[in-house]
Amino acid sequence: TQLLEQSPQFLSIQEGENLTVYCNSSSVFSSLQWYRQEPGEGPVLLVTVVTGGEVKKLKRLTFQFGDARKDSSLHITAAQTGDTGLYLCAGGSSNTGKLIFGQGTTLQVKP
Amino acid sequence: GAGVSQTPSNKVTEKGKYVELRCDPISGHTALYWYRQSLGQGPEFLIYFQGTGAADDSGLPNDRFFAVRPEGSVSTLKIQRTERGDSAVYLCASSKTGTNEKLFFGSGTQLSVL
């Protein structure tokens, strides 16, 4: 069974601080996606990484895929209150199309 | 439509009743997913369709849960003899081909079993 473990599960920080969220597995994934979800809405894709060691930047967000394609991280620089939400990583399998989600990291950024 | 549409947005039912949840995916998307989500947790995979067929139904918790997609577009998730533990948000998502692609999610159906 493929599992994705996210840490921390909950993070409360002040505006302007930096943070990193981790997504780890013992399984290899063909791709790793990061989503952000707000209350009452479905998750919205932030980024997809497919190559081991790949780093992608989206404004203040930096995403990294581990060399072995088993883990990933999301780093946010100078967090803003608008970054508040549930952050989810999801691992994809190229042969099945199935996408498995981690349990999520709830981020609260206080003004 | 422009996005994934799920109806109803809220469903309250009594223990033991039968419910149907509907999902209208983005037009032309061949892959359709159903997930279940509890508050503050990640979505739990239920079933994945490629076209009309269920490519992977390994996440369905038991035989009370069943899903169909007869024409390769709209999908219905059916739950028989509902239990209080079935209460959750049921999310539907679609993607163009289903392999390492972006999933577009609906806003979900909040199911409450009393």
GROMACS .gro file of C-alpha atoms in nm:
model
  225
    1THR     CA    1   0.000   0.000   0.000
    2GLN     CA    2   0.135   0.339  -0.098
    3LEU     CA    3   0.126   0.596   0.182
    4LEU     CA    4   0.231   0.959   0.199
    5GLU     CA    5   0.320   1.106   0.537
    6GLN     CA    6   0.307   1.483   0.573
    7SER     CA    7   0.470   1.678   0.852
    8PRO     CA    8   0.392   1.881   1.041
    9GLN     CA    9   0.017   1.822   1.048
   10PHE     CA   10  -0.049   2.169   1.187
   11LEU     CA   11   0.158   2.486   1.171
   12SER     CA   12   0.078   2.827   1.317
   13ILE     CA   13   0.323   3.109   1.240
   14GLN     CA   14   0.343   3.487   1.224
   15GLU     CA   15   0.330   3.675   0.898
   16GLY     CA   16   0.679   3.717   0.750
   17GLU     CA   17   0.818   3.388   0.883
   18ASN     CA   18   0.950   3.106   0.664
   19LEU     CA   19   0.826   2.748   0.679
   20THR     CA   20   0.880   2.406   0.525
   21VAL     CA   21   0.629   2.123   0.485
   22TYR     CA   22   0.751   1.769   0.421
   23CYS     CA   23   0.594   1.481   0.232
   24ASN     CA   24   0.757   1.138   0.272
   25SER     CA   25   0.693   0.786   0.151
   26SER     CA   26   0.865   0.449   0.126
   27SER     CA   27   0.723   0.416  -0.226
   28VAL     CA   28   0.849   0.561  -0.552
   29PHE     CA   29   0.607   0.787  -0.738
   30SER     CA   30   0.613   0.886  -1.103
   31SER     CA   31   0.497   1.235  -1.008
   32LEU     CA   32   0.431   1.440  -0.700
   33GLN     CA   33   0.170   1.713  -0.689
   34TRP     CA   34   0.103   1.983  -0.431
   35TYR     CA   35  -0.246   2.122  -0.378
   36ARG     CA   36  -0.389   2.397  -0.158
   37GLN     CA   37  -0.742   2.375  -0.024
   38GLU     CA   38  -0.961   2.638   0.137
   39PRO     CA   39  -1.267   2.562   0.353
   40GLY     CA   40  -1.571   2.456   0.152
   41GLU     CA   41  -1.375   2.417  -0.170
   42GLY     CA   42  -1.194   2.140  -0.350
   43PRO     CA   43  -0.812   2.128  -0.363
   44VAL     CA   44  -0.643   2.343  -0.629
   45LEU     CA   45  -0.317   2.237  -0.792
   46LEU     CA   46  -0.007   2.443  -0.713
   47VAL     CA   47   0.263   2.242  -0.891
   48THR     CA   48   0.358   1.904  -1.037
   49VAL     CA   49   0.712   1.764  -1.015
   50VAL     CA   50   0.813   1.457  -1.213
   51THR     CA   51   1.194   1.436  -1.218
   52GLY     CA   52   1.405   1.326  -0.921
   53GLY     CA   53   1.586   1.628  -0.775
   54GLU     CA   54   1.359   1.871  -0.956
   55VAL     CA   55   1.305   2.214  -0.799
   56LYS     CA   56   1.020   2.445  -0.901
   57LYS     CA   57   0.947   2.794  -0.781
   58LEU     CA   58   0.611   2.968  -0.774
   59LYS     CA   59   0.663   3.322  -0.641
   60ARG     CA   60   0.741   3.271  -0.269
   61LEU     CA   61   0.683   2.894  -0.285
   62THR     CA   62   0.965   2.649  -0.363
   63PHE     CA   63   0.891   2.282  -0.432
   64GLN     CA   64   1.147   2.003  -0.440
   65PHE     CA   65   1.117   1.639  -0.546
   66GLY     CA   66   1.362   1.400  -0.381
   67ASP     CA   67   1.633   1.233  -0.589
   68ALA     CA   68   1.472   0.892  -0.536
   69ARG     CA   69   1.122   1.028  -0.608
   70LYS     CA   70   0.996   0.915  -0.268
   71ASP     CA   71   0.972   1.250  -0.092
   72SER     CA   72   0.906   1.616  -0.151
   73SER     CA   73   0.910   1.946   0.031
   74LEU     CA   74   0.731   2.278   0.007
   75HIS     CA   75   0.908   2.587   0.137
   76ILE     CA   76   0.727   2.919   0.179
   77THR     CA   77   0.931   3.236   0.221
   78ALA     CA   78   0.790   3.536   0.409
   79ALA     CA   79   0.448   3.382   0.470
   80GLN     CA   80   0.140   3.601   0.426
   81THR     CA   81  -0.206   3.568   0.581
   82GLY     CA   82  -0.335   3.471   0.237
   83ASP     CA   83  -0.120   3.156   0.251
   84THR     CA   84  -0.348   3.015   0.522
   85GLY     CA   85  -0.505   2.685   0.416
   86LEU     CA   86  -0.467   2.309   0.396
   87TYR     CA   87  -0.163   2.198   0.194
   88LEU     CA   88  -0.177   1.853   0.040
   89CYS     CA   89   0.082   1.644  -0.139
   90ALA     CA   90  -0.031   1.371  -0.378
   91GLY     CA   91   0.167   1.092  -0.541
   92GLY     CA   92   0.090   0.960  -0.887
   93SER     CA   93   0.148   0.623  -1.047
   94SER     CA   94   0.210   0.625  -1.422
   95ASN     CA   95   0.076   0.274  -1.478
   96THR     CA   96  -0.251   0.307  -1.286
   97GLY     CA   97  -0.341   0.675  -1.298
   98LYS     CA   98  -0.434   0.657  -0.929
   99LEU     CA   99  -0.342   0.962  -0.716
  100ILE     CA  100  -0.285   0.915  -0.343
  101PHE     CA  101  -0.297   1.209  -0.102
  102GLY     CA  102  -0.112   1.273   0.218
  103GLN     CA  103  -0.307   1.363   0.532
  104GLY     CA  104  -0.244   1.733   0.483
  105THR     CA  105  -0.075   2.020   0.665
  106THR     CA  106  -0.299   2.292   0.806
  107LEU     CA  107  -0.117   2.625   0.789
  108GLN     CA  108  -0.235   2.926   0.986
  109VAL     CA  109  -0.053   3.255   0.923
  110LYS     CA  110  -0.132   3.520   1.182
  111PRO     CA  111  -0.106   3.895   1.110
  112GLY     CA  112  -1.942   2.319  -1.808
  113ALA     CA  113  -1.651   2.534  -1.700
  114GLY     CA  114  -1.565   2.327  -1.395
  115VAL     CA  115  -1.650   2.008  -1.209
  116SER     CA  116  -2.000   2.024  -1.069
  117GLN     CA  117  -2.122   1.817  -0.776
  118THR     CA  118  -2.481   1.785  -0.657
  119PRO     CA  119  -2.620   1.815  -0.404
  120SER     CA  120  -2.379   2.038  -0.214
  121ASN     CA  121  -2.527   1.913   0.113
  122LYS     CA  122  -2.715   1.593   0.191
  123VAL     CA  123  -2.863   1.501   0.527
  124THR     CA  124  -3.000   1.150   0.562
  125GLU     CA  125  -3.093   0.901   0.828
  126LYS     CA  126  -2.896   0.592   0.919
  127GLY     CA  127  -2.994   0.301   0.695
  128LYS     CA  128  -3.110   0.513   0.401
  129TYR     CA  129  -2.979   0.503   0.043
  130VAL     CA  130  -2.808   0.808  -0.111
  131GLU     CA  131  -2.680   0.905  -0.454
  132LEU     CA  132  -2.416   1.172  -0.514
  133ARG     CA  133  -2.368   1.313  -0.862
  134CYS     CA  134  -2.059   1.444  -1.039
  135ASP     CA  135  -2.047   1.632  -1.372
  136PRO     CA  136  -1.683   1.642  -1.487
  137ILE     CA  137  -1.524   1.891  -1.722
  138SER     CA  138  -1.633   1.815  -2.078
  139GLY     CA  139  -1.383   1.592  -2.260
  140HIS     CA  140  -1.205   1.469  -1.948
  141THR     CA  141  -1.173   1.091  -1.966
  142ALA     CA  142  -1.054   1.034  -1.610
  143LEU     CA  143  -1.285   1.078  -1.311
  144TYR     CA  144  -1.201   1.026  -0.942
  145TRP     CA  145  -1.403   1.000  -0.624
  146TYR     CA  146  -1.247   1.082  -0.287
  147ARG     CA  147  -1.379   1.107   0.067
  148GLN     CA  148  -1.246   1.372   0.305
  149SER     CA  149  -1.284   1.424   0.678
  150LEU     CA  150  -1.232   1.767   0.833
  151GLY     CA  151  -0.867   1.875   0.829
  152GLN     CA  152  -0.753   1.552   0.664
  153GLY     CA  153  -0.633   1.465   0.314
  154PRO     CA  154  -0.872   1.318   0.058
  155GLU     CA  155  -0.903   0.938   0.081
  156PHE     CA  156  -0.910   0.762  -0.258
  157LEU     CA  157  -1.229   0.569  -0.335
  158ILE     CA  158  -1.245   0.491  -0.707
  159TYR     CA  159  -1.103   0.602  -1.041
  160PHE     CA  160  -1.270   0.576  -1.385
  161GLN     CA  161  -1.112   0.578  -1.728
  162GLY     CA  162  -1.400   0.639  -1.963
  163THR     CA  163  -1.691   0.417  -1.863
  164GLY     CA  164  -1.492   0.158  -1.672
  165ALA     CA  165  -1.360   0.157  -1.317
  166ALA     CA  166  -0.981   0.138  -1.358
  167ASP     CA  167  -0.922   0.111  -0.984
  168ASP     CA  168  -1.190   0.064  -0.715
  169SER     CA  169  -0.954  -0.048  -0.442
  170GLY     CA  170  -1.052   0.242  -0.215
  171LEU     CA  171  -1.421   0.157  -0.183
  172PRO     CA  172  -1.454   0.069   0.187
  173ASN     CA  173  -1.713  -0.210   0.150
  174ASP     CA  174  -1.991  -0.339  -0.073
  175ARG     CA  175  -2.233  -0.067   0.044
  176PHE     CA  176  -2.044   0.172  -0.183
  177PHE     CA  177  -2.081   0.158  -0.560
  178ALA     CA  178  -2.009   0.403  -0.842
  179VAL     CA  179  -2.106   0.415  -1.208
  180ARG     CA  180  -2.019   0.622  -1.513
  181PRO     CA  181  -2.236   0.466  -1.786
  182GLU     CA  182  -2.163   0.708  -2.071
  183GLY     CA  183  -1.813   0.813  -1.975
  184SER     CA  184  -1.920   1.154  -1.851
  185VAL     CA  185  -2.147   1.199  -1.547
  186SER     CA  186  -2.076   0.971  -1.252
  187THR     CA  187  -2.292   0.869  -0.957
  188LEU     CA  188  -2.161   0.744  -0.624
  189LYS     CA  189  -2.420   0.527  -0.452
  190ILE     CA  190  -2.418   0.440  -0.083
  191GLN     CA  191  -2.659   0.180   0.054
  192ARG     CA  192  -2.764   0.139   0.417
  193THR     CA  193  -2.580   0.451   0.524
  194GLU     CA  194  -2.400   0.456   0.858
  195ARG     CA  195  -2.299   0.751   1.077
  196GLY     CA  196  -1.935   0.677   0.991
  197ASP     CA  197  -2.009   0.755   0.626
  198SER     CA  198  -2.048   1.124   0.716
  199ALA     CA  199  -1.779   1.319   0.529
  200VAL     CA  200  -1.724   1.544   0.229
  201TYR     CA  201  -1.728   1.344  -0.092
  202LEU     CA  202  -1.507   1.504  -0.357
  203CYS     CA  203  -1.511   1.437  -0.730
  204ALA     CA  204  -1.226   1.530  -0.964
  205SER     CA  205  -1.155   1.493  -1.333
  206SER     CA  206  -0.851   1.516  -1.558
  207LYS     CA  207  -0.786   1.494  -1.931
  208THR     CA  208  -0.622   1.153  -1.940
  209GLY     CA  209  -0.557   1.059  -1.577
  210THR     CA  210  -0.184   0.996  -1.589
  211ASN     CA  211   0.032   1.237  -1.386
  212GLU     CA  212  -0.206   1.515  -1.477
  213LYS     CA  213  -0.366   1.801  -1.294
  214LEU     CA  214  -0.688   1.710  -1.119
  215PHE     CA  215  -0.975   1.957  -1.126
  216PHE     CA  216  -1.192   1.920  -0.817
  217GLY     CA  217  -1.553   2.002  -0.751
  218SER     CA  218  -1.654   2.170  -0.426
  219GLY     CA  219  -1.778   1.841  -0.286
  220THR     CA  220  -2.095   1.704  -0.130
  221GLN     CA  221  -2.115   1.725   0.248
  222LEU     CA  222  -2.294   1.406   0.357
  223SER     CA  223  -2.435   1.392   0.708
  224VAL     CA  224  -2.583   1.068   0.834
  225LEU     CA  225  -2.793   1.117   1.147
   0.00000   0.00000   0.00000
